[in-house]
């Protein structure tokens, strides 16, 4: 659901000067198949060793990454962490947060 919600909001997200992607603890092969199956319009990064998930504090007790969205500014500072992502509304939430954070529009 989250992948599809982001895909469906792709045009609105691309109105902002941002790069965005998802990350998963699945393998590259599984993520590639998932991206193709869901017609993802953005990269899905693989973290099967779970090192990035652990570093960002999103690894759940069950070994999966939590559905959190990190907003990182051009200097690499985390501006916001959305820990209340609704998978079905993820695209709309992302756009609303970009607007609220004052992220510049794409040229």
PDB file of C-alpha atoms in Angstrom:
ATOM      1  CA  UNK A   1       0.000   0.000   0.000  1.00  0.00           C
ATOM      2  CA  UNK A   2       2.730   2.471   0.918  1.00  0.00           C
ATOM      3  CA  UNK A   3       4.634   1.876  -2.318  1.00  0.00           C
ATOM      4  CA  UNK A   4       1.474   2.385  -4.363  1.00  0.00           C
ATOM      5  CA  UNK A   5       0.530   5.521  -2.412  1.00  0.00           C
ATOM      6  CA  UNK A   6       3.943   7.050  -3.111  1.00  0.00           C
ATOM      7  CA  UNK A   7       3.769   5.982  -6.753  1.00  0.00           C
ATOM      8  CA  UNK A   8       0.332   7.545  -7.107  1.00  0.00           C
ATOM      9  CA  UNK A   9       1.604  10.844  -5.643  1.00  0.00           C
ATOM     10  CA  UNK A  10       4.755  10.866  -7.756  1.00  0.00           C
ATOM     11  CA  UNK A  11       3.821  13.936  -9.829  1.00  0.00           C
ATOM     12  CA  UNK A  12       3.039  15.997  -6.724  1.00  0.00           C
ATOM     13  CA  UNK A  13       6.239  14.865  -4.976  1.00  0.00           C
ATOM     14  CA  UNK A  14       8.326  15.725  -8.032  1.00  0.00           C
ATOM     15  CA  UNK A  15       7.074  19.311  -7.761  1.00  0.00           C
ATOM     16  CA  UNK A  16       9.586  19.616  -4.903  1.00  0.00           C
ATOM     17  CA  UNK A  17      13.363  19.688  -5.172  1.00  0.00           C
ATOM     18  CA  UNK A  18      13.866  16.335  -3.429  1.00  0.00           C
ATOM     19  CA  UNK A  19      15.184  12.843  -3.930  1.00  0.00           C
ATOM     20  CA  UNK A  20      13.082  10.147  -2.317  1.00  0.00           C
ATOM     21  CA  UNK A  21      13.248   6.410  -1.921  1.00  0.00           C
ATOM     22  CA  UNK A  22      12.107   3.533   0.256  1.00  0.00           C
ATOM     23  CA  UNK A  23      14.366   1.142   2.130  1.00  0.00           C
ATOM     24  CA  UNK A  24      13.637  -2.436   3.097  1.00  0.00           C
ATOM     25  CA  UNK A  25      15.365  -5.247   4.959  1.00  0.00           C
ATOM     26  CA  UNK A  26      14.594  -7.524   1.997  1.00  0.00           C
ATOM     27  CA  UNK A  27      17.236  -8.566  -0.527  1.00  0.00           C
ATOM     28  CA  UNK A  28      18.015  -6.596  -3.663  1.00  0.00           C
ATOM     29  CA  UNK A  29      16.360  -9.302  -5.746  1.00  0.00           C
ATOM     30  CA  UNK A  30      13.166  -9.217  -3.655  1.00  0.00           C
ATOM     31  CA  UNK A  31      13.074  -5.400  -3.729  1.00  0.00           C
ATOM     32  CA  UNK A  32      13.614  -5.337  -7.494  1.00  0.00           C
ATOM     33  CA  UNK A  33      10.737  -7.774  -8.031  1.00  0.00           C
ATOM     34  CA  UNK A  34       8.534  -5.811  -5.604  1.00  0.00           C
ATOM     35  CA  UNK A  35       9.332  -2.516  -7.361  1.00  0.00           C
ATOM     36  CA  UNK A  36       8.496  -3.998 -10.750  1.00  0.00           C
ATOM     37  CA  UNK A  37       5.290  -5.618  -9.488  1.00  0.00           C
ATOM     38  CA  UNK A  38       4.091  -2.324  -8.007  1.00  0.00           C
ATOM     39  CA  UNK A  39       5.391  -0.067 -10.821  1.00  0.00           C
ATOM     40  CA  UNK A  40       7.470   1.944  -8.339  1.00  0.00           C
ATOM     41  CA  UNK A  41       8.615   5.291  -9.724  1.00  0.00           C
ATOM     42  CA  UNK A  42      11.415   5.633  -7.167  1.00  0.00           C
ATOM     43  CA  UNK A  43      14.270   3.455  -5.894  1.00  0.00           C
ATOM     44  CA  UNK A  44      13.744   0.832  -3.210  1.00  0.00           C
ATOM     45  CA  UNK A  45      16.986   0.276  -1.347  1.00  0.00           C
ATOM     46  CA  UNK A  46      17.977  -3.112   0.068  1.00  0.00           C
ATOM     47  CA  UNK A  47      19.309  -3.475   3.617  1.00  0.00           C
ATOM     48  CA  UNK A  48      19.316  -7.264   4.148  1.00  0.00           C
ATOM     49  CA  UNK A  49      22.117  -7.026   6.736  1.00  0.00           C
ATOM     50  CA  UNK A  50      19.910  -4.494   8.588  1.00  0.00           C
ATOM     51  CA  UNK A  51      22.848  -2.200   9.367  1.00  0.00           C
ATOM     52  CA  UNK A  52      21.171   0.952   8.035  1.00  0.00           C
ATOM     53  CA  UNK A  53      17.876   0.066   9.730  1.00  0.00           C
ATOM     54  CA  UNK A  54      19.709  -0.353  13.032  1.00  0.00           C
ATOM     55  CA  UNK A  55      21.663   2.891  12.567  1.00  0.00           C
ATOM     56  CA  UNK A  56      18.439   4.861  11.985  1.00  0.00           C
ATOM     57  CA  UNK A  57      16.660   3.145  14.877  1.00  0.00           C
ATOM     58  CA  UNK A  58      13.871   1.709  12.721  1.00  0.00           C
ATOM     59  CA  UNK A  59      14.559  -2.000  13.166  1.00  0.00           C
ATOM     60  CA  UNK A  60      11.629  -3.622  14.938  1.00  0.00           C
ATOM     61  CA  UNK A  61      11.858  -6.530  17.353  1.00  0.00           C
ATOM     62  CA  UNK A  62      10.623  -8.802  14.538  1.00  0.00           C
ATOM     63  CA  UNK A  63      13.529  -7.796  12.278  1.00  0.00           C
ATOM     64  CA  UNK A  64      11.596  -5.560   9.886  1.00  0.00           C
ATOM     65  CA  UNK A  65      12.067  -1.842   9.313  1.00  0.00           C
ATOM     66  CA  UNK A  66       9.334   0.343  10.773  1.00  0.00           C
ATOM     67  CA  UNK A  67       7.400   2.571   8.362  1.00  0.00           C
ATOM     68  CA  UNK A  68       9.036   5.845   9.339  1.00  0.00           C
ATOM     69  CA  UNK A  69       9.794   8.695   6.954  1.00  0.00           C
ATOM     70  CA  UNK A  70      12.971  10.710   7.436  1.00  0.00           C
ATOM     71  CA  UNK A  71      13.219  14.199   5.962  1.00  0.00           C
ATOM     72  CA  UNK A  72      16.878  15.073   5.478  1.00  0.00           C
ATOM     73  CA  UNK A  73      17.929  18.530   4.311  1.00  0.00           C
ATOM     74  CA  UNK A  74      20.676  19.222   1.751  1.00  0.00           C
ATOM     75  CA  UNK A  75      23.247  19.555   4.557  1.00  0.00           C
ATOM     76  CA  UNK A  76      22.423  16.049   5.814  1.00  0.00           C
ATOM     77  CA  UNK A  77      20.504  17.165   8.903  1.00  0.00           C
ATOM     78  CA  UNK A  78      17.334  15.281   9.772  1.00  0.00           C
ATOM     79  CA  UNK A  79      14.585  17.914   9.704  1.00  0.00           C
ATOM     80  CA  UNK A  80      11.721  15.638  10.678  1.00  0.00           C
ATOM     81  CA  UNK A  81      10.942  12.009  11.419  1.00  0.00           C
ATOM     82  CA  UNK A  82       7.368  10.972  10.725  1.00  0.00           C
ATOM     83  CA  UNK A  83       6.681   7.923  12.893  1.00  0.00           C
ATOM     84  CA  UNK A  84       2.942   7.917  12.144  1.00  0.00           C
ATOM     85  CA  UNK A  85       2.991   6.960   8.461  1.00  0.00           C
ATOM     86  CA  UNK A  86      -0.337   5.689   7.165  1.00  0.00           C
ATOM     87  CA  UNK A  87       0.599   3.320   4.311  1.00  0.00           C
ATOM     88  CA  UNK A  88      -2.489   4.193   2.265  1.00  0.00           C
ATOM     89  CA  UNK A  89      -1.901   7.941   2.667  1.00  0.00           C
ATOM     90  CA  UNK A  90       1.917   7.957   2.554  1.00  0.00           C
ATOM     91  CA  UNK A  91       2.122   9.948  -0.674  1.00  0.00           C
ATOM     92  CA  UNK A  92      -0.267  12.651   0.510  1.00  0.00           C
ATOM     93  CA  UNK A  93       1.459  12.773   3.901  1.00  0.00           C
ATOM     94  CA  UNK A  94       4.824  13.182   2.215  1.00  0.00           C
ATOM     95  CA  UNK A  95       3.603  16.097   0.094  1.00  0.00           C
ATOM     96  CA  UNK A  96       1.973  17.774   3.105  1.00  0.00           C
ATOM     97  CA  UNK A  97       5.172  17.426   5.145  1.00  0.00           C
ATOM     98  CA  UNK A  98       7.336  18.781   2.319  1.00  0.00           C
ATOM     99  CA  UNK A  99       5.063  21.806   2.139  1.00  0.00           C
ATOM    100  CA  UNK A 100       5.040  22.279   5.938  1.00  0.00           C
ATOM    101  CA  UNK A 101       8.851  22.046   6.043  1.00  0.00           C
ATOM    102  CA  UNK A 102       9.138  24.719   3.364  1.00  0.00           C
ATOM    103  CA  UNK A 103      11.003  22.476   0.949  1.00  0.00           C
ATOM    104  CA  UNK A 104      11.742  24.435  -2.236  1.00  0.00           C
ATOM    105  CA  UNK A 105       9.827  23.677  -5.409  1.00  0.00           C
ATOM    106  CA  UNK A 106      11.692  21.970  -8.225  1.00  0.00           C
ATOM    107  CA  UNK A 107      13.103  24.337 -10.849  1.00  0.00           C
TER     108      UNK A 107
END
